[in-house]
mmCIF file with all atom_site columns, C-alpha atoms and ligand atoms in Angstrom:
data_model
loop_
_atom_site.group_PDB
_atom_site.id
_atom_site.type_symbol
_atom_site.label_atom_id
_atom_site.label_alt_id
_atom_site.label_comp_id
_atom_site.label_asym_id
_atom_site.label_entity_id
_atom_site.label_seq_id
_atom_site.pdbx_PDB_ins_code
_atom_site.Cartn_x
_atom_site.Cartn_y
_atom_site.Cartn_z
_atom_site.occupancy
_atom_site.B_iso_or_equiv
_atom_site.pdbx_formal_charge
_atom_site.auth_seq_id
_atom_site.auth_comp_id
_atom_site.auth_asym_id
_atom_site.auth_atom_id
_atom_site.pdbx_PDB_model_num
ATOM   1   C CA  . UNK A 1 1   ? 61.199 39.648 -24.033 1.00 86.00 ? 80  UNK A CA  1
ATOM   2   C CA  . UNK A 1 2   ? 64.522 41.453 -23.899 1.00 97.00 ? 81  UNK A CA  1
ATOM   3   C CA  . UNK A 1 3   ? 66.425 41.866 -27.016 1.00 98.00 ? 82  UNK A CA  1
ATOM   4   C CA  . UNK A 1 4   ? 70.069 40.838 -27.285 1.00 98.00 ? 83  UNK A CA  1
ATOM   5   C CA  . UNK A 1 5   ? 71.732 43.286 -29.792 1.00 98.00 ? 84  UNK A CA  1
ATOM   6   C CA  . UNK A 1 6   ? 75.194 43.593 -30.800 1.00 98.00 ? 85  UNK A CA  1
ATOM   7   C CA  . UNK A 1 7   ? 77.652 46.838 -32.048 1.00 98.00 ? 86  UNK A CA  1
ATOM   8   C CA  . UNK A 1 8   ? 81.181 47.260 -32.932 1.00 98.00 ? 87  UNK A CA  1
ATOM   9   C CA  . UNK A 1 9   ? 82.414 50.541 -31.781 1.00 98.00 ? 88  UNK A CA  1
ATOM   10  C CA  . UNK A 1 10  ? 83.050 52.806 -28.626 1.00 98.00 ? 89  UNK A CA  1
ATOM   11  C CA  . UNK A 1 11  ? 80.372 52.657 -25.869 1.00 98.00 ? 90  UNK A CA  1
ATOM   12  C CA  . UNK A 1 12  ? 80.569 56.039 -25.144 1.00 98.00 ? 91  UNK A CA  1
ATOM   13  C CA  . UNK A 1 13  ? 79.233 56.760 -28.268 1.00 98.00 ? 92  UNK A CA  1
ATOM   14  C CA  . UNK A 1 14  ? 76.203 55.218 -28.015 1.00 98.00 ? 93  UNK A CA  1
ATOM   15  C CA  . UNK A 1 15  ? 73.074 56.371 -27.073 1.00 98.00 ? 94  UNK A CA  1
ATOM   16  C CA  . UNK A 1 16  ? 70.851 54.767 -24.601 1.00 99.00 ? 95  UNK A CA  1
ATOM   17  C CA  . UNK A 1 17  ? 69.208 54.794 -21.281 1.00 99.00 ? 96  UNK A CA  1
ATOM   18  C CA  . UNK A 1 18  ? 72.027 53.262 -19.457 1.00 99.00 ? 97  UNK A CA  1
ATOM   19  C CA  . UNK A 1 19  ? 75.251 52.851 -20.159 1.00 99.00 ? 98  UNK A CA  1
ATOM   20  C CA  . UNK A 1 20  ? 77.656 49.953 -18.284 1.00 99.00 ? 99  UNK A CA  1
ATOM   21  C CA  . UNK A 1 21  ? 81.432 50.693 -17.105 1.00 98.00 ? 100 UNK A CA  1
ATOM   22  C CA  . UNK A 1 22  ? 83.649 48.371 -16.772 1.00 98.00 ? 101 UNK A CA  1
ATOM   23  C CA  . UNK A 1 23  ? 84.853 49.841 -13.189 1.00 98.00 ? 102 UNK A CA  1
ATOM   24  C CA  . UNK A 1 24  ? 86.956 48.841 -10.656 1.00 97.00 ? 103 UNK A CA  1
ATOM   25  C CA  . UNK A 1 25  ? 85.984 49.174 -6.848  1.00 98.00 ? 104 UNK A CA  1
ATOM   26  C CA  . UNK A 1 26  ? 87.387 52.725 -6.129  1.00 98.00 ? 105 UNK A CA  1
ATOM   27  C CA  . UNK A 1 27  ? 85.014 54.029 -8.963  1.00 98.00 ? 106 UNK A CA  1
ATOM   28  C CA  . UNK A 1 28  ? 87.456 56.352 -9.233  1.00 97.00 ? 107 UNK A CA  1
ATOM   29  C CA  . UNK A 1 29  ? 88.300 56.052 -13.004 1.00 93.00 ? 108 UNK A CA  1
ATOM   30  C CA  . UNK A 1 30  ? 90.735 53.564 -14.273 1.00 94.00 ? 109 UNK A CA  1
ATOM   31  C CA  . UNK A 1 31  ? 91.948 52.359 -17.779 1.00 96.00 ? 110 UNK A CA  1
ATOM   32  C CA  . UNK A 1 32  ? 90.257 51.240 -20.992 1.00 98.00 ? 111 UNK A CA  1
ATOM   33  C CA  . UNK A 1 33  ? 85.881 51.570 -20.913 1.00 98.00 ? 112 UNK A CA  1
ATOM   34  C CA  . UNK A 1 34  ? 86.225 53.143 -17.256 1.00 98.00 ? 113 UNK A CA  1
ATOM   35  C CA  . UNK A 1 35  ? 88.865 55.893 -18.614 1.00 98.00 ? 114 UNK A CA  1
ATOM   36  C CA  . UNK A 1 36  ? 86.684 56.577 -21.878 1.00 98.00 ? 115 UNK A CA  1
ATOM   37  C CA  . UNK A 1 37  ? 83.211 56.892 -19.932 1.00 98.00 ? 116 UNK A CA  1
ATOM   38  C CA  . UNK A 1 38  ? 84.894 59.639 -17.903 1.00 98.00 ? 117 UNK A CA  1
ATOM   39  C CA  . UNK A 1 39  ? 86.809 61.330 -20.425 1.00 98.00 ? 118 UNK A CA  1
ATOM   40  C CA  . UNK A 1 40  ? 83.590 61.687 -22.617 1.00 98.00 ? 119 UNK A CA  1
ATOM   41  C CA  . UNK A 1 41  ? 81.253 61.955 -19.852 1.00 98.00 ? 120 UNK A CA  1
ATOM   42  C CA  . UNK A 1 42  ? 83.018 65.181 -18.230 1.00 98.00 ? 121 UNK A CA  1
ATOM   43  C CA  . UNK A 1 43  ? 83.922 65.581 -14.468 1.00 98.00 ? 122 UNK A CA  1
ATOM   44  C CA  . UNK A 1 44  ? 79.754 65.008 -13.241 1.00 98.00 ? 123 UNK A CA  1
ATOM   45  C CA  . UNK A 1 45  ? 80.086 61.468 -13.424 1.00 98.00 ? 124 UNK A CA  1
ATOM   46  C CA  . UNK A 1 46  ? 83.272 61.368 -10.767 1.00 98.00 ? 125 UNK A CA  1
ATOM   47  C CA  . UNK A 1 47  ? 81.955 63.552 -8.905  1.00 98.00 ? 126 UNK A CA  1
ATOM   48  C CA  . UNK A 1 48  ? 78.900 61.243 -8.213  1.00 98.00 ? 127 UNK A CA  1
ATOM   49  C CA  . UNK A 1 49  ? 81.496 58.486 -7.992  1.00 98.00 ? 128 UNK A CA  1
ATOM   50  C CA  . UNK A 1 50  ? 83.300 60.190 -5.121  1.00 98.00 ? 129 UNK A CA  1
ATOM   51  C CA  . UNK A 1 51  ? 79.975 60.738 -3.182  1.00 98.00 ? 130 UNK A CA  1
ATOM   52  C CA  . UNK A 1 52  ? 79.496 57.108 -3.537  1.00 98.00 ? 131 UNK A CA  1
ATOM   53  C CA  . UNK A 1 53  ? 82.755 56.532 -2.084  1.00 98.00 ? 132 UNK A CA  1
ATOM   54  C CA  . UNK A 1 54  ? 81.870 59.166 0.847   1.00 98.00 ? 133 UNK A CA  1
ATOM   55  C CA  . UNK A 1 55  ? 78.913 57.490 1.861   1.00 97.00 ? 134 UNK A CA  1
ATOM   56  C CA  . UNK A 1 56  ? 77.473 53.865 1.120   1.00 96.00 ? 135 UNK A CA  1
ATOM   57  C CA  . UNK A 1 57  ? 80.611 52.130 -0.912  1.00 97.00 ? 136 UNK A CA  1
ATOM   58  C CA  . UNK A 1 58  ? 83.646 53.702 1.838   1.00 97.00 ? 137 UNK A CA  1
ATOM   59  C CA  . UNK A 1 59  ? 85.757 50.495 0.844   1.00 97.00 ? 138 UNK A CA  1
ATOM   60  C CA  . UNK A 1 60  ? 84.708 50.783 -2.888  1.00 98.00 ? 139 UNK A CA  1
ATOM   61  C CA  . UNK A 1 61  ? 82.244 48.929 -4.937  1.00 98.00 ? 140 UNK A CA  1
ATOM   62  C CA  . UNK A 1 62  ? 82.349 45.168 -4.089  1.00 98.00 ? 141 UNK A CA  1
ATOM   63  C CA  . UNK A 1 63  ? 82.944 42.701 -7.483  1.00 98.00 ? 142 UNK A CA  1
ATOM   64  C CA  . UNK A 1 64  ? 79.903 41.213 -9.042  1.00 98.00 ? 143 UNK A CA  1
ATOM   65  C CA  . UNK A 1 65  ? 77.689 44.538 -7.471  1.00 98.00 ? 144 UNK A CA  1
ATOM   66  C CA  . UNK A 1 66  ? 76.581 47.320 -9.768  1.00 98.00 ? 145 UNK A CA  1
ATOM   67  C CA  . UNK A 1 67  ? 75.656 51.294 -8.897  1.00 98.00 ? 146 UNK A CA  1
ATOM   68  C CA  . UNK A 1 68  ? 74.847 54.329 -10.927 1.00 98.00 ? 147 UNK A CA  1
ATOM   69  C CA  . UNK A 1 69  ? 75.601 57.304 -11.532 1.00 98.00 ? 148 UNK A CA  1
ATOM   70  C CA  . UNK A 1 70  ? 74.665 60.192 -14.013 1.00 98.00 ? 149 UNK A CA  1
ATOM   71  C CA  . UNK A 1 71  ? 75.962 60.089 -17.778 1.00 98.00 ? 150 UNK A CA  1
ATOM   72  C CA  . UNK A 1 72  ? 77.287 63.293 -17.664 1.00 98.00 ? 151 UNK A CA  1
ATOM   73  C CA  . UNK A 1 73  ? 77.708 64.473 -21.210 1.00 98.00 ? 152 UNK A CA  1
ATOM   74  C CA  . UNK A 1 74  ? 77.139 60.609 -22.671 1.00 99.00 ? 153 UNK A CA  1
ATOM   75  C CA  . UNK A 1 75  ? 74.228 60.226 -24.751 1.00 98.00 ? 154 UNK A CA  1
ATOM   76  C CA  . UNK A 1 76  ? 72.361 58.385 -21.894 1.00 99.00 ? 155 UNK A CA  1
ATOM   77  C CA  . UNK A 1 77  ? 70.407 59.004 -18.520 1.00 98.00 ? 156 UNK A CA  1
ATOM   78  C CA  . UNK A 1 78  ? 72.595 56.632 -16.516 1.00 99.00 ? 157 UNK A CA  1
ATOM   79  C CA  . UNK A 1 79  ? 75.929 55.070 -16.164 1.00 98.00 ? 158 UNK A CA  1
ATOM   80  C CA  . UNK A 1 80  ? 75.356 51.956 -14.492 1.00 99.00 ? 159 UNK A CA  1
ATOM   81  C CA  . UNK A 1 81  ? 79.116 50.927 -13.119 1.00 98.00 ? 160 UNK A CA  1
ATOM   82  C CA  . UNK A 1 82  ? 79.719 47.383 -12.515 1.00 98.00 ? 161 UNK A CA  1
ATOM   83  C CA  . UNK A 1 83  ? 83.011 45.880 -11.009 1.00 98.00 ? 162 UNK A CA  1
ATOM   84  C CA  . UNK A 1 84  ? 84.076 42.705 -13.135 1.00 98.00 ? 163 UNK A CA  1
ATOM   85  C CA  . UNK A 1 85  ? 86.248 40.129 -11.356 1.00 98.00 ? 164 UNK A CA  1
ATOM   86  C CA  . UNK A 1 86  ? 90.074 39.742 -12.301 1.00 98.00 ? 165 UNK A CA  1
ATOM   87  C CA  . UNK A 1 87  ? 90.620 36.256 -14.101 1.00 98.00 ? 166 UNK A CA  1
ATOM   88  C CA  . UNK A 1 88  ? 92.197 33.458 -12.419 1.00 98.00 ? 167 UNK A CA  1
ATOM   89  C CA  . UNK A 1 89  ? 93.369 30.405 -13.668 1.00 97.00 ? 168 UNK A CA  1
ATOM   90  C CA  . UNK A 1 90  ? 93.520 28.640 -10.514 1.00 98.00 ? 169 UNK A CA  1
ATOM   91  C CA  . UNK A 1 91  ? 89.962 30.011 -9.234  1.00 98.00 ? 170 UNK A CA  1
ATOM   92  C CA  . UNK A 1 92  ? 86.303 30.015 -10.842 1.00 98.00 ? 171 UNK A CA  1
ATOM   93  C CA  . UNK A 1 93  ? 85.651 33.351 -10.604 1.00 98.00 ? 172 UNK A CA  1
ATOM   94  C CA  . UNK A 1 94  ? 82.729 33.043 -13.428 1.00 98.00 ? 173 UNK A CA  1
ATOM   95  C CA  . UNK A 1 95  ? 80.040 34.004 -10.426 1.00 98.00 ? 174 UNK A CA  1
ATOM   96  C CA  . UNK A 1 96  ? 80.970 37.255 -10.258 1.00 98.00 ? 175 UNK A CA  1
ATOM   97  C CA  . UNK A 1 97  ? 81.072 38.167 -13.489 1.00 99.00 ? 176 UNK A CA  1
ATOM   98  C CA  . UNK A 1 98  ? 77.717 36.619 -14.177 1.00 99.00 ? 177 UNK A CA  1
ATOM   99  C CA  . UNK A 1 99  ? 76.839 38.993 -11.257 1.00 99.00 ? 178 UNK A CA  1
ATOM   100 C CA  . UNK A 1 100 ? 77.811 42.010 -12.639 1.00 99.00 ? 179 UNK A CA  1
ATOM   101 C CA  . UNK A 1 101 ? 75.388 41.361 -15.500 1.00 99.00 ? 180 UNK A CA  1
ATOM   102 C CA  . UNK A 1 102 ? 72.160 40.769 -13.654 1.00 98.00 ? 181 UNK A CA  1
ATOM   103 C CA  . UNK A 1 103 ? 73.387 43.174 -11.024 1.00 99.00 ? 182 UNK A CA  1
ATOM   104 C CA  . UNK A 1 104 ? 73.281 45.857 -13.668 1.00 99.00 ? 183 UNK A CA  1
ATOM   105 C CA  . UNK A 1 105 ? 69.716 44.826 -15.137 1.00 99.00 ? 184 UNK A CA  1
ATOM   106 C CA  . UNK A 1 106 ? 68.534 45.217 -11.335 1.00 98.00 ? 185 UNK A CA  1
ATOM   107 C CA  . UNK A 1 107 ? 69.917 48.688 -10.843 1.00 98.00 ? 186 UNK A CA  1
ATOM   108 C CA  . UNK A 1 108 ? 68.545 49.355 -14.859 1.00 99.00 ? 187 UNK A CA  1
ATOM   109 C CA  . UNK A 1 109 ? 65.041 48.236 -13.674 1.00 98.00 ? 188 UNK A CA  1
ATOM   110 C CA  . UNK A 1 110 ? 65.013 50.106 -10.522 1.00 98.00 ? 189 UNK A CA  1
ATOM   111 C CA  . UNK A 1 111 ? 65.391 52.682 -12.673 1.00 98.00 ? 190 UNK A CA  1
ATOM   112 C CA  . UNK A 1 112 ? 63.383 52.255 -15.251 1.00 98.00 ? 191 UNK A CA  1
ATOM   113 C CA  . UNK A 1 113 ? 65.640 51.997 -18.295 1.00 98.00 ? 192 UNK A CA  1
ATOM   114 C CA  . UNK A 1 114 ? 64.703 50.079 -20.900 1.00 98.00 ? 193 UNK A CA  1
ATOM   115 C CA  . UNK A 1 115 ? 67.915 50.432 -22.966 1.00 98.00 ? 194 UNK A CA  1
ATOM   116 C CA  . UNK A 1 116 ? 71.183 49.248 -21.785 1.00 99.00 ? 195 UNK A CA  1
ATOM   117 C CA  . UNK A 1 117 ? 74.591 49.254 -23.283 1.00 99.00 ? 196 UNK A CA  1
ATOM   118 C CA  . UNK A 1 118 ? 77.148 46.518 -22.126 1.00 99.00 ? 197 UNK A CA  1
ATOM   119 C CA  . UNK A 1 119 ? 81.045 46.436 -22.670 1.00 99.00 ? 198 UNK A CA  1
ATOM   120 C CA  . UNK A 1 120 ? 82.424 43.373 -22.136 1.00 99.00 ? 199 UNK A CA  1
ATOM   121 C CA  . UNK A 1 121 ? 83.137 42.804 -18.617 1.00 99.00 ? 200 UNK A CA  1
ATOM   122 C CA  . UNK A 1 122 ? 86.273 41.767 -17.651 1.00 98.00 ? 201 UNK A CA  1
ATOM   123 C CA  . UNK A 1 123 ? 88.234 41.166 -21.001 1.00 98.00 ? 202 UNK A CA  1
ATOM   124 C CA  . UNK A 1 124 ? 90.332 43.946 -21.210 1.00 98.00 ? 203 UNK A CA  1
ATOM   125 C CA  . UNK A 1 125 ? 92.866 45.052 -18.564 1.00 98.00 ? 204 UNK A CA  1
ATOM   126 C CA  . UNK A 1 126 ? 90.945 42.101 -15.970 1.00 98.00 ? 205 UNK A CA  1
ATOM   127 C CA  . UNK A 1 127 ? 92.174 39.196 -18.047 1.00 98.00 ? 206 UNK A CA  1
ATOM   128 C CA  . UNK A 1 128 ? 89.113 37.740 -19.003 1.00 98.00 ? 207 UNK A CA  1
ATOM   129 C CA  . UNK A 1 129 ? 89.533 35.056 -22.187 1.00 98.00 ? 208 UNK A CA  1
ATOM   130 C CA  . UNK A 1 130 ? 86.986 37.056 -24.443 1.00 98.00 ? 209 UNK A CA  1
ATOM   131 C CA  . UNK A 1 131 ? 85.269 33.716 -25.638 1.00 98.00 ? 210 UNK A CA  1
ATOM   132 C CA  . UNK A 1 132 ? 84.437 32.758 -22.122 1.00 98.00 ? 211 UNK A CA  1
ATOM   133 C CA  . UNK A 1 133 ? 83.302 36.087 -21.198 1.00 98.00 ? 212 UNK A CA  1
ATOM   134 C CA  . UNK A 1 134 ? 81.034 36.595 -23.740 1.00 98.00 ? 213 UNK A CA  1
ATOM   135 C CA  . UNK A 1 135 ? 79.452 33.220 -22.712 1.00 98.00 ? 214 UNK A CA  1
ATOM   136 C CA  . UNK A 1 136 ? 79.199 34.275 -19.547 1.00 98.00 ? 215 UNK A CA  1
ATOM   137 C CA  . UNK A 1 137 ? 77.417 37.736 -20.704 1.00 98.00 ? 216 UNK A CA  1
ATOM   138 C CA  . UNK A 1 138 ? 74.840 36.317 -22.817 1.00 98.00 ? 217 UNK A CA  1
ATOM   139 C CA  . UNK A 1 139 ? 73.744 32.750 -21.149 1.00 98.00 ? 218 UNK A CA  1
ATOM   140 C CA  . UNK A 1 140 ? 73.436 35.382 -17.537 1.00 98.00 ? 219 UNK A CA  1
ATOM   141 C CA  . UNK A 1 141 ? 71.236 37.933 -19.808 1.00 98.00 ? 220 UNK A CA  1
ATOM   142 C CA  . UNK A 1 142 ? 68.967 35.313 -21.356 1.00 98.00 ? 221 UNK A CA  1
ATOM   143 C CA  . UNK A 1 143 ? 68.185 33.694 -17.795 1.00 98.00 ? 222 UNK A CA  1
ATOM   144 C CA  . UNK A 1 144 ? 67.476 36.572 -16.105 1.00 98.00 ? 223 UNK A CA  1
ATOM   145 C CA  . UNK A 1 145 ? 64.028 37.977 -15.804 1.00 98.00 ? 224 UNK A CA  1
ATOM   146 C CA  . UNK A 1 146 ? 64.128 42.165 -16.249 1.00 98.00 ? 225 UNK A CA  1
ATOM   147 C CA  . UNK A 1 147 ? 62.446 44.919 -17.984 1.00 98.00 ? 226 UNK A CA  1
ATOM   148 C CA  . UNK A 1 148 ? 65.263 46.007 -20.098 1.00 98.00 ? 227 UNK A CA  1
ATOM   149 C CA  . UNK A 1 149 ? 63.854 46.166 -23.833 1.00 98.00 ? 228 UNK A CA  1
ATOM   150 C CA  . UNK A 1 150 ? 67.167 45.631 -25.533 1.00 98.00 ? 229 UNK A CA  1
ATOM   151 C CA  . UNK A 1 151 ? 70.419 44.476 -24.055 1.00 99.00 ? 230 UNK A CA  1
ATOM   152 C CA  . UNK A 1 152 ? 73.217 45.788 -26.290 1.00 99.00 ? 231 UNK A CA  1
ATOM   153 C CA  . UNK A 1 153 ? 77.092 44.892 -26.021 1.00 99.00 ? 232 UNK A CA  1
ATOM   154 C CA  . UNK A 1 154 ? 79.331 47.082 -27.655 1.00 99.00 ? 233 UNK A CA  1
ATOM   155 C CA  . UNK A 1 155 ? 81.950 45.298 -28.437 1.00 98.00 ? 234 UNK A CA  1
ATOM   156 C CA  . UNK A 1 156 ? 85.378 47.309 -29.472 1.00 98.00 ? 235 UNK A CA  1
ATOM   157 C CA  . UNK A 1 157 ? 87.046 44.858 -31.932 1.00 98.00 ? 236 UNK A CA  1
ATOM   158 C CA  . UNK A 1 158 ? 86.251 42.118 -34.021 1.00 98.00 ? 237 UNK A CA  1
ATOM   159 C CA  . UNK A 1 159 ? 87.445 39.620 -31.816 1.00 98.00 ? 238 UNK A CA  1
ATOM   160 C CA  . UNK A 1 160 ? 85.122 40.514 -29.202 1.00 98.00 ? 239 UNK A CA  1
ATOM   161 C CA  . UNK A 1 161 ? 82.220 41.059 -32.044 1.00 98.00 ? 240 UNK A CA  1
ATOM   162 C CA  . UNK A 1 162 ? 82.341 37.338 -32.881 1.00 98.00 ? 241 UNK A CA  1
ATOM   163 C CA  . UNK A 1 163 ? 82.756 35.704 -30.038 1.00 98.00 ? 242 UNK A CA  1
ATOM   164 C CA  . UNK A 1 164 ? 79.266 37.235 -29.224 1.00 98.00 ? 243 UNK A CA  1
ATOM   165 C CA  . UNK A 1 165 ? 77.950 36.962 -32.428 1.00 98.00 ? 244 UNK A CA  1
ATOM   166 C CA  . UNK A 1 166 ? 78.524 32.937 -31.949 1.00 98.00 ? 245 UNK A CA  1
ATOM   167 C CA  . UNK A 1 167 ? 76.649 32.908 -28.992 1.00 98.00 ? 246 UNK A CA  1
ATOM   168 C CA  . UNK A 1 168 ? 73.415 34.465 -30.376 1.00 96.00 ? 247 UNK A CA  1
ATOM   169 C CA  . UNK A 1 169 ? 73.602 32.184 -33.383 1.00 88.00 ? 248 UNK A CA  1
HETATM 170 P P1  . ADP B 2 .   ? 88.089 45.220 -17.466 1.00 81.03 ? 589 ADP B P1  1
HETATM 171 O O1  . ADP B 2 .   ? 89.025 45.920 -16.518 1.00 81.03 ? 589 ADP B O1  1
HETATM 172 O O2  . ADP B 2 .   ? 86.759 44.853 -16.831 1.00 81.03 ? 589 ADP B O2  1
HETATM 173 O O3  . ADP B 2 .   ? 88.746 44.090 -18.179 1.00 81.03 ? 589 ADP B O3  1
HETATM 174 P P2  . ADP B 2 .   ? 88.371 47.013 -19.769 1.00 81.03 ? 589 ADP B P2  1
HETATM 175 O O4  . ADP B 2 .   ? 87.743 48.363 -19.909 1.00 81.03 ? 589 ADP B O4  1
HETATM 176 O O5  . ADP B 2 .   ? 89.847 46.932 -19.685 1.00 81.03 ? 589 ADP B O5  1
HETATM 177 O O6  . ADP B 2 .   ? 87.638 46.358 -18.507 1.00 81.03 ? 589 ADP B O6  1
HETATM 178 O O7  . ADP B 2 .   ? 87.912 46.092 -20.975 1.00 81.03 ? 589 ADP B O7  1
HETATM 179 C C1  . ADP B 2 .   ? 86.647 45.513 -21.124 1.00 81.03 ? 589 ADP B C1  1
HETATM 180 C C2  . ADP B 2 .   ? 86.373 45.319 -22.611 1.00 81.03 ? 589 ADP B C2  1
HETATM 181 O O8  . ADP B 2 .   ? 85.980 46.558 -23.186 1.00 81.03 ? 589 ADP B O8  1
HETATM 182 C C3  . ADP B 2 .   ? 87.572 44.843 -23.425 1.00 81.03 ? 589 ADP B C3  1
HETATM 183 O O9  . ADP B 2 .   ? 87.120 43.866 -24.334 1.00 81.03 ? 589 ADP B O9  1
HETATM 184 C C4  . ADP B 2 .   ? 88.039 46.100 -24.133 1.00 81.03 ? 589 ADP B C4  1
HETATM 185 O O10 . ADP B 2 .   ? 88.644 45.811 -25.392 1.00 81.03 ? 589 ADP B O10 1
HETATM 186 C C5  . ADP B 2 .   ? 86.736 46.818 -24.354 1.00 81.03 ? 589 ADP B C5  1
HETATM 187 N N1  . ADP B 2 .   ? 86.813 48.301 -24.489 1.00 81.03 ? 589 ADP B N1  1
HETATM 188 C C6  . ADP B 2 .   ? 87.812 49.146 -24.164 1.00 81.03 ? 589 ADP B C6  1
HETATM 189 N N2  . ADP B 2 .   ? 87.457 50.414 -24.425 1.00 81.03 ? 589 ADP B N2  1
HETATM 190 C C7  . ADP B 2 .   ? 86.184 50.365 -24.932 1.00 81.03 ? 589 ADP B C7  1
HETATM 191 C C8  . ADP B 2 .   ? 85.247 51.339 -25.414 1.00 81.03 ? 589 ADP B C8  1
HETATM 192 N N3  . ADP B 2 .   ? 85.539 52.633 -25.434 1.00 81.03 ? 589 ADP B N3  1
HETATM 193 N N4  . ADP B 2 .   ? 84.038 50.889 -25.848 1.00 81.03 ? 589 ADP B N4  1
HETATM 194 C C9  . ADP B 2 .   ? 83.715 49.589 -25.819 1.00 81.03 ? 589 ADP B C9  1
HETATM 195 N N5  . ADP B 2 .   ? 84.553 48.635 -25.391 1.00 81.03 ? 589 ADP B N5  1
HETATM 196 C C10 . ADP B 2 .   ? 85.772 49.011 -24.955 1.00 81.03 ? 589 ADP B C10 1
#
């Protein structure tokens, strides 16, 4: 059984096997979780993002997939970056961001972590409508089948803290 557990705070603060960025496809750093994880996590973690781009992801990471990386100087082994999909009013994009969720557990297993730190996907910078998103996050962790001991999302306001909190309730 995989524990859902929820935090208010930074994720770069927290300590656990894997940590999740909210990335975009050039893995090359961005805004919001993406700047903070490399910021805190020092210059090894782009470094391992540019090799990345070098050889298997040339044209970036695809949305929905997930790869990782090392933590750097984060308080974790791994940081698993996952690219969320931009919302659209017009399109159902919800696939890919339920993607980018078990995506991430797959990498985690493959490597063996048992703890794994979410941000919410998507609802920052990408648009996301936080209620849907957090949905999205926990319905796609409960039905999927993965080693992962505890599932945390770290969830950076209150806002985003109770719209996840009324989906474990
Ligand atoms: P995206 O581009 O996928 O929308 P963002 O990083 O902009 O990603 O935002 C994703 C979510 O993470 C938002 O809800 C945002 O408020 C939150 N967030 C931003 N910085 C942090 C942080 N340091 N720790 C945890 N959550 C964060």
């Amino acid at each position: 059984m995989t524990a859902i557990t929820l935090v208010r705070g930074d994720i770069t603060r927290q300590t656990a096997d894997a940590i999740v960025n909210a990335a975009n496809s050039s893995l090359l750093g961005g805004g919001g979780v993406d700047g903070a994880i490399h910021r805190r996590g020092g210059p090894a973690i782009l470094e391992e993002c540019r090799k990345l781009r070098a050889s298997h992801y040339g044209r970036g990471l695809p949305t929905g997939k997930a790869v990782a990386t090392t933590a750097g100087d984060l308080d974790a082994r791994w940081v698993i970056h996952t690219v969320g999909p931009v919302w659209s009013s017009s399109e159902d994009r919800s696939a890919q961001l339920a993607s980018c969720y078990r995506e991430s557990l797959r990498v985690a297993d493959a490597l063996g972590a048992r703890t794994v730190a979410f941000p919410a996907v998507s609802t920052g910078i990408y648009g996301w409508p936080m209620h849907d998103g957090a949905r999205i996050a926990v319905e796609t962790v409960r039905a999927t089948a993965t080693s992962v001991e505890e599932v945390r999302f770290v969830l950076f306001d209150d806002r985003a803290y109770e719209a996840f909190a009324g989906r474990l309730r």
